[in-house]
Short mmCIF file of C-alpha atoms in Angstrom, two decimals:
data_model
loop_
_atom_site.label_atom_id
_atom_site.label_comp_id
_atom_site.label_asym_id
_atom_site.label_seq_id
_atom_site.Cartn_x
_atom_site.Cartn_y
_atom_site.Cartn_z
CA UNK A 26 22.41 -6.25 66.36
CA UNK A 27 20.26 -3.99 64.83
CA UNK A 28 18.40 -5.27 61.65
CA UNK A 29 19.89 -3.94 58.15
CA UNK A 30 17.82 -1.30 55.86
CA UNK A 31 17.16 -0.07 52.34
CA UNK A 32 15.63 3.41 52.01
CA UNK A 33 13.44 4.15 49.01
CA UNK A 34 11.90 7.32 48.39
CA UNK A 35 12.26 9.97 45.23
CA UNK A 36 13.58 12.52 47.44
CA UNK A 37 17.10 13.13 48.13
CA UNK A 38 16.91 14.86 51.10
CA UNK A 39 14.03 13.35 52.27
CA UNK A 40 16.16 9.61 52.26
CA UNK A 41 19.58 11.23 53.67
CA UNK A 42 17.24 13.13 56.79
CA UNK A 43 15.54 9.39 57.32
CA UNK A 44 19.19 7.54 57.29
CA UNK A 45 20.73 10.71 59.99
CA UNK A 46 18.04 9.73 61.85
CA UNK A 47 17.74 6.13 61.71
CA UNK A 48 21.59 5.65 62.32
CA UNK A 49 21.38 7.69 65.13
CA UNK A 50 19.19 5.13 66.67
CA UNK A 51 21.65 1.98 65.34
CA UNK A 52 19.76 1.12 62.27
CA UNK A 53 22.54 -0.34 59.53
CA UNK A 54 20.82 1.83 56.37
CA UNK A 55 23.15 -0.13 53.50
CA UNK A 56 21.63 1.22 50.55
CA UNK A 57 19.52 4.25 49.24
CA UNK A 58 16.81 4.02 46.29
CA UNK A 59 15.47 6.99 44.49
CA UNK A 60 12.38 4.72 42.87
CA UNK A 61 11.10 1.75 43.54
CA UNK A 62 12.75 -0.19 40.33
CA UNK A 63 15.61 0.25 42.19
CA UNK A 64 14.75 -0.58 45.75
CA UNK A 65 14.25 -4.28 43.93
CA UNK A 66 17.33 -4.26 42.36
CA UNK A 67 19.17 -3.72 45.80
CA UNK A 68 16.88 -5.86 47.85
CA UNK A 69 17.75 -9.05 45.11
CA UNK A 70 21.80 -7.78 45.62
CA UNK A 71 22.05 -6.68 49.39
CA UNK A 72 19.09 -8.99 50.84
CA UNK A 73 18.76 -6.29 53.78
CA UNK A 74 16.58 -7.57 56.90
CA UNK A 75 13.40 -4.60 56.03
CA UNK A 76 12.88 -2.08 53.24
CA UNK A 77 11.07 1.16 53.40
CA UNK A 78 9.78 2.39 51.21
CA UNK A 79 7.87 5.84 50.14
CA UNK A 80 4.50 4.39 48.90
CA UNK A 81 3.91 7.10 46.25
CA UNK A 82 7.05 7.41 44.15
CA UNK A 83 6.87 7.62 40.27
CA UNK A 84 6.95 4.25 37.74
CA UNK A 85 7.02 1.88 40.20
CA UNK A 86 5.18 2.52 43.40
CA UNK A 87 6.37 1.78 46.83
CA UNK A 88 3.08 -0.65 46.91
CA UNK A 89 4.49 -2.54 43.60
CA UNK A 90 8.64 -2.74 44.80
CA UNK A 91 6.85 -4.37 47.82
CA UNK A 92 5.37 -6.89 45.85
CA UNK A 93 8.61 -7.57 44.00
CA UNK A 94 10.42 -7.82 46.93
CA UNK A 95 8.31 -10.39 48.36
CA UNK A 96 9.24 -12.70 45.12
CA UNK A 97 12.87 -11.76 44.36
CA UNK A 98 13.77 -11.40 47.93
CA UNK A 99 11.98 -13.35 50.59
CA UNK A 100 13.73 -13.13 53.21
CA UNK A 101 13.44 -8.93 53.18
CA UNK A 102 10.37 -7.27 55.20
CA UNK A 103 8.64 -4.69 53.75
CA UNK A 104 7.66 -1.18 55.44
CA UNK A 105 5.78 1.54 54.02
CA UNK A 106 5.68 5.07 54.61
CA UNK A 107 2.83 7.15 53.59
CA UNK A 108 0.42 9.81 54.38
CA UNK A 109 -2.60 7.89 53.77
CA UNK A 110 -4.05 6.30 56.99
CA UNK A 111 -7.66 4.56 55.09
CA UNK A 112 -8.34 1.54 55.81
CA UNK A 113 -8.08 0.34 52.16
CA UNK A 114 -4.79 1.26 51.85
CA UNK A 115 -3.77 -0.56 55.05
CA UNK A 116 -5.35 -3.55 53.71
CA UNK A 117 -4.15 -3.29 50.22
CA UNK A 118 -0.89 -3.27 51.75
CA UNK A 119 -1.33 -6.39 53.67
CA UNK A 120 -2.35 -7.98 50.30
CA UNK A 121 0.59 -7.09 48.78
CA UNK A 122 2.97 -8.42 51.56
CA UNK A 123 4.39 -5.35 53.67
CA UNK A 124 4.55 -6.08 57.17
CA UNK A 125 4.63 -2.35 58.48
CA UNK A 126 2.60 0.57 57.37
CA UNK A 127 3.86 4.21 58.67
CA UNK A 128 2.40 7.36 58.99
CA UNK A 129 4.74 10.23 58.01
CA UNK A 130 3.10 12.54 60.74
CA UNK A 131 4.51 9.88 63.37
CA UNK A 132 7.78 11.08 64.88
CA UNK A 133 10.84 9.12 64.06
CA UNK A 134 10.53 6.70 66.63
CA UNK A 135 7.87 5.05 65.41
CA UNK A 136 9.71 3.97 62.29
CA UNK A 137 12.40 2.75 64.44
CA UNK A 138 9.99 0.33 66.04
CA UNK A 139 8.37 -0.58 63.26
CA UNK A 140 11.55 -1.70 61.59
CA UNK A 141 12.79 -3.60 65.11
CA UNK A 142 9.11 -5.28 64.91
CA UNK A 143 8.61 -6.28 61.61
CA UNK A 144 12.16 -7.52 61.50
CA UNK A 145 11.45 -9.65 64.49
CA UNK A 146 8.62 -11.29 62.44
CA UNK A 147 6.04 -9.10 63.51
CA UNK A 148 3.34 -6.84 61.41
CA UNK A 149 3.21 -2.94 62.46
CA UNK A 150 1.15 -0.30 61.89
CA UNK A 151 1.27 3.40 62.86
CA UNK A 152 -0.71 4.99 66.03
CA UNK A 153 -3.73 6.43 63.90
CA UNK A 154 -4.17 3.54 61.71
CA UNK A 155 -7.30 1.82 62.13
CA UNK A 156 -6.61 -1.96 64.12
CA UNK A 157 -10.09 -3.37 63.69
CA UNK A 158 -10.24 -4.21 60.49
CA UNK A 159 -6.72 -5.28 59.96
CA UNK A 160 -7.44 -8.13 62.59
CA UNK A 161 -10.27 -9.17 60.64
CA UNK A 162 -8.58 -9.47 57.62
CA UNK A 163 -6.09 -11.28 58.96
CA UNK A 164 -8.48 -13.92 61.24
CA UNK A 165 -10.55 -14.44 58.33
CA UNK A 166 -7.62 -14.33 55.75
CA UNK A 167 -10.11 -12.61 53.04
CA UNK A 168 -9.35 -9.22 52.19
CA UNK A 169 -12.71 -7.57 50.86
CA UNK A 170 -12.48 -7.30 46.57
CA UNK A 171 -10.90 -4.22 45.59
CA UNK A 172 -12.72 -2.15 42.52
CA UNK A 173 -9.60 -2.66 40.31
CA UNK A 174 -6.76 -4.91 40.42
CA UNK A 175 -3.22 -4.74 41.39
CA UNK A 176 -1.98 -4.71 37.74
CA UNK A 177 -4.52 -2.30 37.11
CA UNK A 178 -3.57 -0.08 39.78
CA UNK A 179 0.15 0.10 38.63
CA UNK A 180 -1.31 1.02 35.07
CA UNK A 181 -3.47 3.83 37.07
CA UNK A 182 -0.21 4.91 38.36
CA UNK A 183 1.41 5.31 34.99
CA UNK A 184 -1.73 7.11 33.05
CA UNK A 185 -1.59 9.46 35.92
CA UNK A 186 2.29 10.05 35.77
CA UNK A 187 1.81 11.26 32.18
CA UNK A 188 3.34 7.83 30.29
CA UNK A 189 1.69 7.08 27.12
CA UNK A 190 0.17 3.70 26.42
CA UNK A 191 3.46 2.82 24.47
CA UNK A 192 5.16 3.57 27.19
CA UNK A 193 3.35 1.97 29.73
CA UNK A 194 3.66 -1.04 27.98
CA UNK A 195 6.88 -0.81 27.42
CA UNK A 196 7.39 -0.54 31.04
CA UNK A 197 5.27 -3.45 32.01
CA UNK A 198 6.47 -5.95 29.09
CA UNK A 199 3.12 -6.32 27.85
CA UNK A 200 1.35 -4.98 24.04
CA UNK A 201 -0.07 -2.05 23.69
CA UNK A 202 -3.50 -4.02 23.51
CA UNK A 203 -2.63 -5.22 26.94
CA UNK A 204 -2.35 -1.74 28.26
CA UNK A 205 -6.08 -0.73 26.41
CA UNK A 206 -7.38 -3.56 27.74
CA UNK A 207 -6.82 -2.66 31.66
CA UNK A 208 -7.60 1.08 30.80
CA UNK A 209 -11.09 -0.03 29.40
CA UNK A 210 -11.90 -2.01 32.05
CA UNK A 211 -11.21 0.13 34.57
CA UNK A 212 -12.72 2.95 33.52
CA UNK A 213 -15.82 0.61 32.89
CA UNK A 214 -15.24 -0.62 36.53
CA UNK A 215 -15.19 2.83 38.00
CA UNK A 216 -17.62 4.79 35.68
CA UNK A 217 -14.67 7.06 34.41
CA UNK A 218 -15.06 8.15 30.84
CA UNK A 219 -12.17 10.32 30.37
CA UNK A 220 -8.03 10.23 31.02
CA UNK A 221 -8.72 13.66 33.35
CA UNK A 222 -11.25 11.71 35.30
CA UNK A 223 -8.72 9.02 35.67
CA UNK A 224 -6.18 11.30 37.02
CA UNK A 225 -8.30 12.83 39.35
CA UNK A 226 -9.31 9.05 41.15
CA UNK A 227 -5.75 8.51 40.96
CA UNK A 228 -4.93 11.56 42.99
CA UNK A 229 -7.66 10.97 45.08
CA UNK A 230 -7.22 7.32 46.44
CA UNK A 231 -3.26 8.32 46.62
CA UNK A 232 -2.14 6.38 43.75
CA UNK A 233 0.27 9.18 43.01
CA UNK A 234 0.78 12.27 44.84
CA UNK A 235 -0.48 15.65 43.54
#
């Protein structure tokens, strides 16, 4: 039997073309999310086998649902799709838990494998995406350090989005301090003196999407 599937991505059309396609091939698609707040919610209820998920959608990333996932619902795989092929991104990925990392410019097929493989227990990653380094993370089981943190990448995603630091920290459950705190110390970290500049890194690593 093929394995069961959430779809999470911001678009509408872009998640109903993805689930024609996919059940054409067999896939069981049993639930749609339009962020990634959600895609959690309906991993924890429907405990599909794999989830895939858009890495760039708005509040909480594709790369954060993934990480959720892994707590709240083991047993689910995690696949991302994205445009970003870097080899930081693949391994920031890894860190994070997903299993499969997909290129959007890869026909539909691929994400058919990937889902079969990852599913099966196995990890997947697009044609295009760089192998070497991914084995050595994975023999040596020590990702190289990242300039910011996970946290502080999710609070990246947020100043970038637009969200005030109220609302940032009303999103993450922590104070306002909290909130200052990660923004000083990444922009200490990174040499970024300004909110602009911080957009502009954001854009650029793919934190959020132009």
């Amino acid at each position: 039997m093929e394995p069961s599937v959430i779809l999470a991505d911001d678009y509408p059309m872009v998640r109903q073309g993805f689930r024609a396609l996919l059940e054409r091939h067999g896939v069981r698609v049993v639930g749609e999310a339009e962020d990634g707040r959600v895609a959690v919610r309906l991993a924890r209820e429907l405990q599909p086998d794999v989830a895939v998920l858009d890495l760039a959608m708005p509040g909480v990333s594709g790369l954060e649902a993934a990480r959720q996932i892994r707590r709240t619902s083991p047993r689910t795989q995690t696949i991302l799709l994205t445009v970003h092929s870097g080899d930081r991104h693949v391994l920031e990925a890894l860190r994070a838990g997903v299993r499969g990392y997909v290129l959007k410019t890869q026909p539909i097929e691929d994400l058919h494998r990937a889902i079969i493989e990852v599913a099966g227990g196995a990890i997947y990653l697009s044609p295009g995406v760089s192998r070497a380094v991914v084995d050595a993370y994975l023999a040596s089981g020590k990702p190289p350090a990242d300039r910011i943190t996970f946290r502080e990448r999710h609070v990246l995603q947020l100043i970038a989005e637009g969200k005030t630091t109220k609302e940032i920290a009303a999103l993450l459950g922590v104070s306002v301090k909290t909130v200052e705190a990660h923004r000083a110390r990444m922009m200490k970290r990174l040499g970024i003196h300004t909110t602009a500049g911080l957009v502009r890194y954001a854009i650029r690593e793919g934190v959020v999407s132009p």
